[in-house]
mmCIF file of C-alpha atoms in Angstrom:
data_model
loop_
_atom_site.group_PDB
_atom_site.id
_atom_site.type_symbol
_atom_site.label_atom_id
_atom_site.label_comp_id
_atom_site.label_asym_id
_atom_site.label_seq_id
_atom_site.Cartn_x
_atom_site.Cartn_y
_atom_site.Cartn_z
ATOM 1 C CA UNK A 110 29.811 -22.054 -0.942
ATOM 2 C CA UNK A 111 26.384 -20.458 -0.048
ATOM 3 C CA UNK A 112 24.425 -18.452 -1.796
ATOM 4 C CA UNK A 113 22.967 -15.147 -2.347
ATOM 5 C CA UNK A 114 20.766 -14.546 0.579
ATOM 6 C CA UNK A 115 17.390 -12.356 0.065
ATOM 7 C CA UNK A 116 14.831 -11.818 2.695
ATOM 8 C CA UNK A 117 11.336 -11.775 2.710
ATOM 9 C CA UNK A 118 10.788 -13.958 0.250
ATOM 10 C CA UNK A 119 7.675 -12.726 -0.193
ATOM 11 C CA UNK A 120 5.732 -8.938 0.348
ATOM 12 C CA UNK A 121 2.182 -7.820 0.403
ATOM 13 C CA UNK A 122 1.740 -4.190 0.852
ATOM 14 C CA UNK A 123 -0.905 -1.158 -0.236
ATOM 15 C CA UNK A 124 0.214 1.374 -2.373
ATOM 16 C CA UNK A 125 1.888 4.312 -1.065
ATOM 17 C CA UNK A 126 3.405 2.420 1.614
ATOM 18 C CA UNK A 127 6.790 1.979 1.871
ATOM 19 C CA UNK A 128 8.989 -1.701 1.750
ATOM 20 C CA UNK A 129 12.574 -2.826 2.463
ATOM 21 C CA UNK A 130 14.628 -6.100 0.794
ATOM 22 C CA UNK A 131 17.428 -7.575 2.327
ATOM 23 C CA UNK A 132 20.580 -8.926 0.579
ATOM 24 C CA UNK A 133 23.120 -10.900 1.701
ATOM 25 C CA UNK A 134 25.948 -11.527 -0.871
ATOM 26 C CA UNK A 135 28.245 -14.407 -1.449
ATOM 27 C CA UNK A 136 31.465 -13.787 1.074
ATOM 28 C CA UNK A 137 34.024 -11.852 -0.508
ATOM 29 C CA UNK A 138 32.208 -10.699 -4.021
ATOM 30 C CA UNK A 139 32.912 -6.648 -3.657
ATOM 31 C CA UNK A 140 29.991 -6.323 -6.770
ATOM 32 C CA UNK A 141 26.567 -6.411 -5.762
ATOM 33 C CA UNK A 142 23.160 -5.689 -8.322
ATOM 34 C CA UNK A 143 19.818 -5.262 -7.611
ATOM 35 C CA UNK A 144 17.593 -6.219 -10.695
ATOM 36 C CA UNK A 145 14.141 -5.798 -11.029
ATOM 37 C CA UNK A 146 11.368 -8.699 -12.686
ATOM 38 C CA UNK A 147 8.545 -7.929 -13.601
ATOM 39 C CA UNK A 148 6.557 -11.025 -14.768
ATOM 40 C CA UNK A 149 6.662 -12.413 -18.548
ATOM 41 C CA UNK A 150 9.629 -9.694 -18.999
ATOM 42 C CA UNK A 151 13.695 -9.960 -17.951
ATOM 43 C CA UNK A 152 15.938 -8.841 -15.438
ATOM 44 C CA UNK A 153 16.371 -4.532 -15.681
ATOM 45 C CA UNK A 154 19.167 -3.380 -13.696
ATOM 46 C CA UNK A 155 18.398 -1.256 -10.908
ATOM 47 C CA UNK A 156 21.771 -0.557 -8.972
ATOM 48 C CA UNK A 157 25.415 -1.200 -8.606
ATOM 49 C CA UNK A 158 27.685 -1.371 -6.096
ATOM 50 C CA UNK A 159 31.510 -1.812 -5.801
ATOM 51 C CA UNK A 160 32.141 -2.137 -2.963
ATOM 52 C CA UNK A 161 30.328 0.372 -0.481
ATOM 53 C CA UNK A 162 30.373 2.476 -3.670
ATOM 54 C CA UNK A 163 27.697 2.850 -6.309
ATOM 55 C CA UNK A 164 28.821 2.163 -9.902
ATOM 56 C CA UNK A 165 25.742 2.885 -11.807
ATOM 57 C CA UNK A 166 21.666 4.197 -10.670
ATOM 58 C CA UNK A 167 21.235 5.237 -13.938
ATOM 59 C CA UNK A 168 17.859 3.183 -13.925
ATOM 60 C CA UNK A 169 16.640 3.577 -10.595
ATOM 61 C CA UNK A 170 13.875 5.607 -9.904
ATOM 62 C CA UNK A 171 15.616 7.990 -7.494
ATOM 63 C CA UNK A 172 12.423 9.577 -6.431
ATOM 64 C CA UNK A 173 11.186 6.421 -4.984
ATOM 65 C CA UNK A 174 13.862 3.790 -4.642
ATOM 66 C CA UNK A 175 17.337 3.965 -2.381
ATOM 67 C CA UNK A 176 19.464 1.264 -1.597
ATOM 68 C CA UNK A 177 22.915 1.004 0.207
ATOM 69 C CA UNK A 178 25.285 -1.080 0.942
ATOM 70 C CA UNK A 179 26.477 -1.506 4.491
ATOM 71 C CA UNK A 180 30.539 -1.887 4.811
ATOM 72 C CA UNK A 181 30.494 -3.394 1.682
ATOM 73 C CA UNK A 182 28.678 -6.579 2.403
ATOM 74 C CA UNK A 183 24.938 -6.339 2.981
ATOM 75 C CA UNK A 184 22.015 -3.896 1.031
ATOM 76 C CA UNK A 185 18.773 -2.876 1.609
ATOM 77 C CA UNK A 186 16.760 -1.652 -1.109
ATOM 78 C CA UNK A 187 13.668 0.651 -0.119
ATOM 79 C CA UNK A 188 10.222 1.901 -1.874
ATOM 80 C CA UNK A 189 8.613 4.832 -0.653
ATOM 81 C CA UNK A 190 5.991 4.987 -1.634
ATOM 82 C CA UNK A 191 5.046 1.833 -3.782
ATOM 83 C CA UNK A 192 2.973 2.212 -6.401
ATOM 84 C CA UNK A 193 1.317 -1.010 -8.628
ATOM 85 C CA UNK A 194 3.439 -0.897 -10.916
ATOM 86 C CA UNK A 195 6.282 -1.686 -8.875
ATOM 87 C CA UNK A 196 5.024 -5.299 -8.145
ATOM 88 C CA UNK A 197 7.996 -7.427 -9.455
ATOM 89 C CA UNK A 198 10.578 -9.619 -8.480
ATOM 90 C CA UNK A 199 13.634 -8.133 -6.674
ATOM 91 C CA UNK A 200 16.730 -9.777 -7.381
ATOM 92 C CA UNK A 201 19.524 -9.141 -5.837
ATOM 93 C CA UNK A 202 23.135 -10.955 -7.699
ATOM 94 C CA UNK A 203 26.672 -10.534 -6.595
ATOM 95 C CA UNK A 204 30.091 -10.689 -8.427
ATOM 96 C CA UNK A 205 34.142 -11.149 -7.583
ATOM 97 C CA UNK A 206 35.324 -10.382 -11.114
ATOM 98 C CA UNK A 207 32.278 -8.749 -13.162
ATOM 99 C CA UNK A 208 31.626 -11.594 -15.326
ATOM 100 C CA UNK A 209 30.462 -14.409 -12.565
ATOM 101 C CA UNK A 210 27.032 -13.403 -11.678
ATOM 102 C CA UNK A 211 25.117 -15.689 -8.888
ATOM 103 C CA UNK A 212 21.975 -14.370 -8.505
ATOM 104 C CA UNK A 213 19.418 -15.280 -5.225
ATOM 105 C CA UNK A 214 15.939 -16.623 -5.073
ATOM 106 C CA UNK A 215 14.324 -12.796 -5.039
ATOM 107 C CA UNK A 216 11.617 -10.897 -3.345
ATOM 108 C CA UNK A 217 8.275 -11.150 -4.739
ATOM 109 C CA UNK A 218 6.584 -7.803 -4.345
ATOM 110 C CA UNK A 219 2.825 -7.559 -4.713
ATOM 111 C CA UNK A 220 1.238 -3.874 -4.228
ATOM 112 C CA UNK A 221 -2.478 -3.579 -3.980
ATOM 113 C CA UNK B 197 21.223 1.382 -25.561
ATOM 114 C CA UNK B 198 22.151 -2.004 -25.266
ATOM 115 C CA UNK B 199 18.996 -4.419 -26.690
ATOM 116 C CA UNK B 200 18.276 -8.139 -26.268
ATOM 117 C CA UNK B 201 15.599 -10.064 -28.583
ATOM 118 C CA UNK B 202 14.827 -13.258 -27.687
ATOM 119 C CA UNK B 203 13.121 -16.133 -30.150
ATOM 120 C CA UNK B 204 10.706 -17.955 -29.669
ATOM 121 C CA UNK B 205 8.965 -16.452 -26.783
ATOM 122 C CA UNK B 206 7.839 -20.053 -26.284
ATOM 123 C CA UNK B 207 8.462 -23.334 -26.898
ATOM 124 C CA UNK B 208 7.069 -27.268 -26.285
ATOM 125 C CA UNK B 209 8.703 -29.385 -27.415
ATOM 126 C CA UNK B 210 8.549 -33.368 -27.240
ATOM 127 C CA UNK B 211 11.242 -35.455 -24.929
ATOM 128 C CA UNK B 212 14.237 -36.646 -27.254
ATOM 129 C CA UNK B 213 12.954 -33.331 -30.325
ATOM 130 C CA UNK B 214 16.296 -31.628 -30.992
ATOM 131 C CA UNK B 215 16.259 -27.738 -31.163
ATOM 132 C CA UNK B 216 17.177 -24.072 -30.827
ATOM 133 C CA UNK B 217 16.865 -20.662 -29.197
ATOM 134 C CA UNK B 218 17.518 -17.597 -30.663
ATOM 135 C CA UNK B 219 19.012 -14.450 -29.132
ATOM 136 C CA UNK B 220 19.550 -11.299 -30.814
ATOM 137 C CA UNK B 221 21.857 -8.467 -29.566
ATOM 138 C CA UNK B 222 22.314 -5.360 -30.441
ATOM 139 C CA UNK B 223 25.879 -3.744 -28.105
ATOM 140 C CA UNK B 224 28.380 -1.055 -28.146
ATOM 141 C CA UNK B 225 31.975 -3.186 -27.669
ATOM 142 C CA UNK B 226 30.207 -6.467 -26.582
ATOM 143 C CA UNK B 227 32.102 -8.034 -23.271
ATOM 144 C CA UNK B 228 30.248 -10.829 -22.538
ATOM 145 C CA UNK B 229 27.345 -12.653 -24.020
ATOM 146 C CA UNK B 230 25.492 -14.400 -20.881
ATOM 147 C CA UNK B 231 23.301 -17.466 -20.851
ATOM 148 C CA UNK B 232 20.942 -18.323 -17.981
ATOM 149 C CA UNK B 233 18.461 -20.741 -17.021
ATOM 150 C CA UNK B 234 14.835 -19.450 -14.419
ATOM 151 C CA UNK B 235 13.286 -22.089 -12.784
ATOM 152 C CA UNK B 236 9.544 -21.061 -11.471
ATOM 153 C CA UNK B 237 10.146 -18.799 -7.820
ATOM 154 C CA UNK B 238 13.928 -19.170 -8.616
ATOM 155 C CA UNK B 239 16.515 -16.663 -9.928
ATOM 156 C CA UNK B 240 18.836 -16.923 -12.965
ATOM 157 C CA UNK B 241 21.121 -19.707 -12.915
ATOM 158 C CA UNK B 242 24.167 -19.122 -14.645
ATOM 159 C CA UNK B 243 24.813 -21.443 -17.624
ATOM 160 C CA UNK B 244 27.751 -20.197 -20.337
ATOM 161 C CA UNK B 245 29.120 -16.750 -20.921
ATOM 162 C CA UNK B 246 30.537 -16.367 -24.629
ATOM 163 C CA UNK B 247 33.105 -13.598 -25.353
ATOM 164 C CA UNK B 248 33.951 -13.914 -29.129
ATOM 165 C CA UNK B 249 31.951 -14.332 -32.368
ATOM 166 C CA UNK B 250 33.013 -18.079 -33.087
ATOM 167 C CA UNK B 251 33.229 -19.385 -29.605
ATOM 168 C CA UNK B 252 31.220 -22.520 -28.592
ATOM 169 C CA UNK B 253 30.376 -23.902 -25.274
ATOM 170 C CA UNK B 254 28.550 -27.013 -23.857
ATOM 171 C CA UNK B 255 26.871 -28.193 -20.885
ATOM 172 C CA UNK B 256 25.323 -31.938 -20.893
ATOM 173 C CA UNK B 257 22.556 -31.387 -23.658
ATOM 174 C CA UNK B 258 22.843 -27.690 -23.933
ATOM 175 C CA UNK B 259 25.631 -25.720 -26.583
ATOM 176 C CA UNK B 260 25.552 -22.067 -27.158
ATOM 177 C CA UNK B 261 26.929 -20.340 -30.164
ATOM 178 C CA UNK B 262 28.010 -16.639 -30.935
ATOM 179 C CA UNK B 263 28.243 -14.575 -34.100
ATOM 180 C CA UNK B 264 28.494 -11.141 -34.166
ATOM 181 C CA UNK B 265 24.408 -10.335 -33.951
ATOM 182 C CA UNK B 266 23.336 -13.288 -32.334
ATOM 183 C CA UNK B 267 23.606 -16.559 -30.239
ATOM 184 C CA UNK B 268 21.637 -19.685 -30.380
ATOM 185 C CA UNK B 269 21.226 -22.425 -27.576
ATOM 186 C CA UNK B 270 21.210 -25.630 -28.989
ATOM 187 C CA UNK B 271 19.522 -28.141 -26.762
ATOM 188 C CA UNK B 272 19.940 -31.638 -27.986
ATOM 189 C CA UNK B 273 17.594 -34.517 -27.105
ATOM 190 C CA UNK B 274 15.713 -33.056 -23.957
ATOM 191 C CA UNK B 275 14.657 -34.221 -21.400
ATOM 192 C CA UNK B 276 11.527 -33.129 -19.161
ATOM 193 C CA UNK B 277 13.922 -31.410 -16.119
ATOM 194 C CA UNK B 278 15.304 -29.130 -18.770
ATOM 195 C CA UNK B 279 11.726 -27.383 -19.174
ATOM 196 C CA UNK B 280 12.663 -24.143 -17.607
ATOM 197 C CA UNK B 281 12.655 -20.085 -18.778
ATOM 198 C CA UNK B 282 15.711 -19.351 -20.674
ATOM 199 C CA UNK B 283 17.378 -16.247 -20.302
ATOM 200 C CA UNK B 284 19.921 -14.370 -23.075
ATOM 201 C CA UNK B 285 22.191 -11.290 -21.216
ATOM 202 C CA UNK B 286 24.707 -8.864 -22.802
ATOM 203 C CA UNK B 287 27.518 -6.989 -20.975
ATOM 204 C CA UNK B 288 28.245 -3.801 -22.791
ATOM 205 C CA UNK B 289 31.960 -2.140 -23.303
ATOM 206 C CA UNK B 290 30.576 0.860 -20.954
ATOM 207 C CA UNK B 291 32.296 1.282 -17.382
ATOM 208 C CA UNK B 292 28.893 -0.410 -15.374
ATOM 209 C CA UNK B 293 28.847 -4.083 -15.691
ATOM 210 C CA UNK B 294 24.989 -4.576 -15.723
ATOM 211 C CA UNK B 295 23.568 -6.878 -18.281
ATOM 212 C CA UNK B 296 20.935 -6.090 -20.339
ATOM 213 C CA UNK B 297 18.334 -9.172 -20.469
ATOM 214 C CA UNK B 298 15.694 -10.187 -22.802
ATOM 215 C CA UNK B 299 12.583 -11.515 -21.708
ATOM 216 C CA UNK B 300 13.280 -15.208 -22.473
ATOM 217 C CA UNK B 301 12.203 -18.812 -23.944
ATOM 218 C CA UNK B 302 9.834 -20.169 -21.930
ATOM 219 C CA UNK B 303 10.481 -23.894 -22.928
ATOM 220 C CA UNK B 304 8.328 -27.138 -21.978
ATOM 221 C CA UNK B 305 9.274 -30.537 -22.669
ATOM 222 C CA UNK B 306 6.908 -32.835 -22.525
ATOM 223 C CA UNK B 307 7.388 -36.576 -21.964
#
């Protein structure tokens, strides 16, 4: 079975530019997250999505970050602008039944 | 608000030296207690999800326990490969299915 699929793997950009990840879920999982990591600290939910659907932004910093979720398979998940404190990890995980979480490799995001 | 503490925030251990890591949780109608293991430039691996004060799971070396305010991860006579970030999760009773992490044992084991 593959994986979760993320692309870049990697992002350098100034601040107040913007930046857009790529997630691929596993085939057939209708729940996708996007988590944010920033280092020494956990996973923080950022999104959810059933579906083409969003379940829960409560955390996401609407006046900077979108995402959506194309037909219900892929996301993108956008910053405009970045600012430093959004260097992290971007994970993106996806789920069939809500308990099953496989999460991909992530996007490391470094703003300067 | 959901909240995860996790104990130590470190660890090094010797191969073979027997221990445990702590996770306290603090959850409105828990659903799922989540265990997960971060290799360096990796994501979260899944390792056990516990439902019920009382339940017990194992994996090779690793067992997790539950009780109703925490869960330990026993790892039993280590080896160097399990040196890894160890991550504790919770699933609320709200509609969202998120899980609230804490920020993790960072665990060596050196040969």
């Amino acid at each position: 079975e593959a994986g979760v699929a993320q692309s870049p793997r990697y992002k350098i950009i100034e601040k107040r530019q913007s930046v857009a990840f790529w997630c691929n879920p596993i085939s057939g999982h209708a729940t996708l997250y996007w988590y944010q990591q920033i280092l020494g600290q956990g996973p923080k939910l950022l999104i959810q999505f059933q579906n083409n659907g969003v379940v829960d932004d409560s955390q996401l910093p609407k006046d900077r970050f979108s995402a959506e979720r194309l037909k219900g398979v892929d996301s993108t998940l956008k910053i405009q602008p970045a600012k430093l404190e959004d260097s992290a990890v971007y994970l993106c995980a996806s789920s069939e039944d809500h308990y099953g979480y496989t999460f991909g490799s992530g996007t490391r995001l470094t703003v300067v | 608000e959901d909240q995860v503490t996790q104990s130590p925030e470190a660890l090094r251990l010797q191969e073979g030296e027997s221990s445990s890591l702590n996770c306290s949780y603090t959850v409105s109608g828990l659903r799922g207690l989540f265990w997960y293991r971060q290799d360096p430039g990796k994501g979260p691996e899944f390792l056990f999800t516990l439902y019920s004060a009382g339940e017990e799971k194992e994996k090779e070396r690793l067992k997790a326990t539950l009780t109703k305010k925490e869960s330990f991860l026993h790892i039993t006579a280590p080896k160097p490969e399990d040196s890894a970030t160890y991550l504790c999760a919770v699933q609320g009773g709200g509609g969202a299915d998120g899980l609230t992490f804490g920020k993790g044992t960072h665990l060596i084991i050196q040969p």
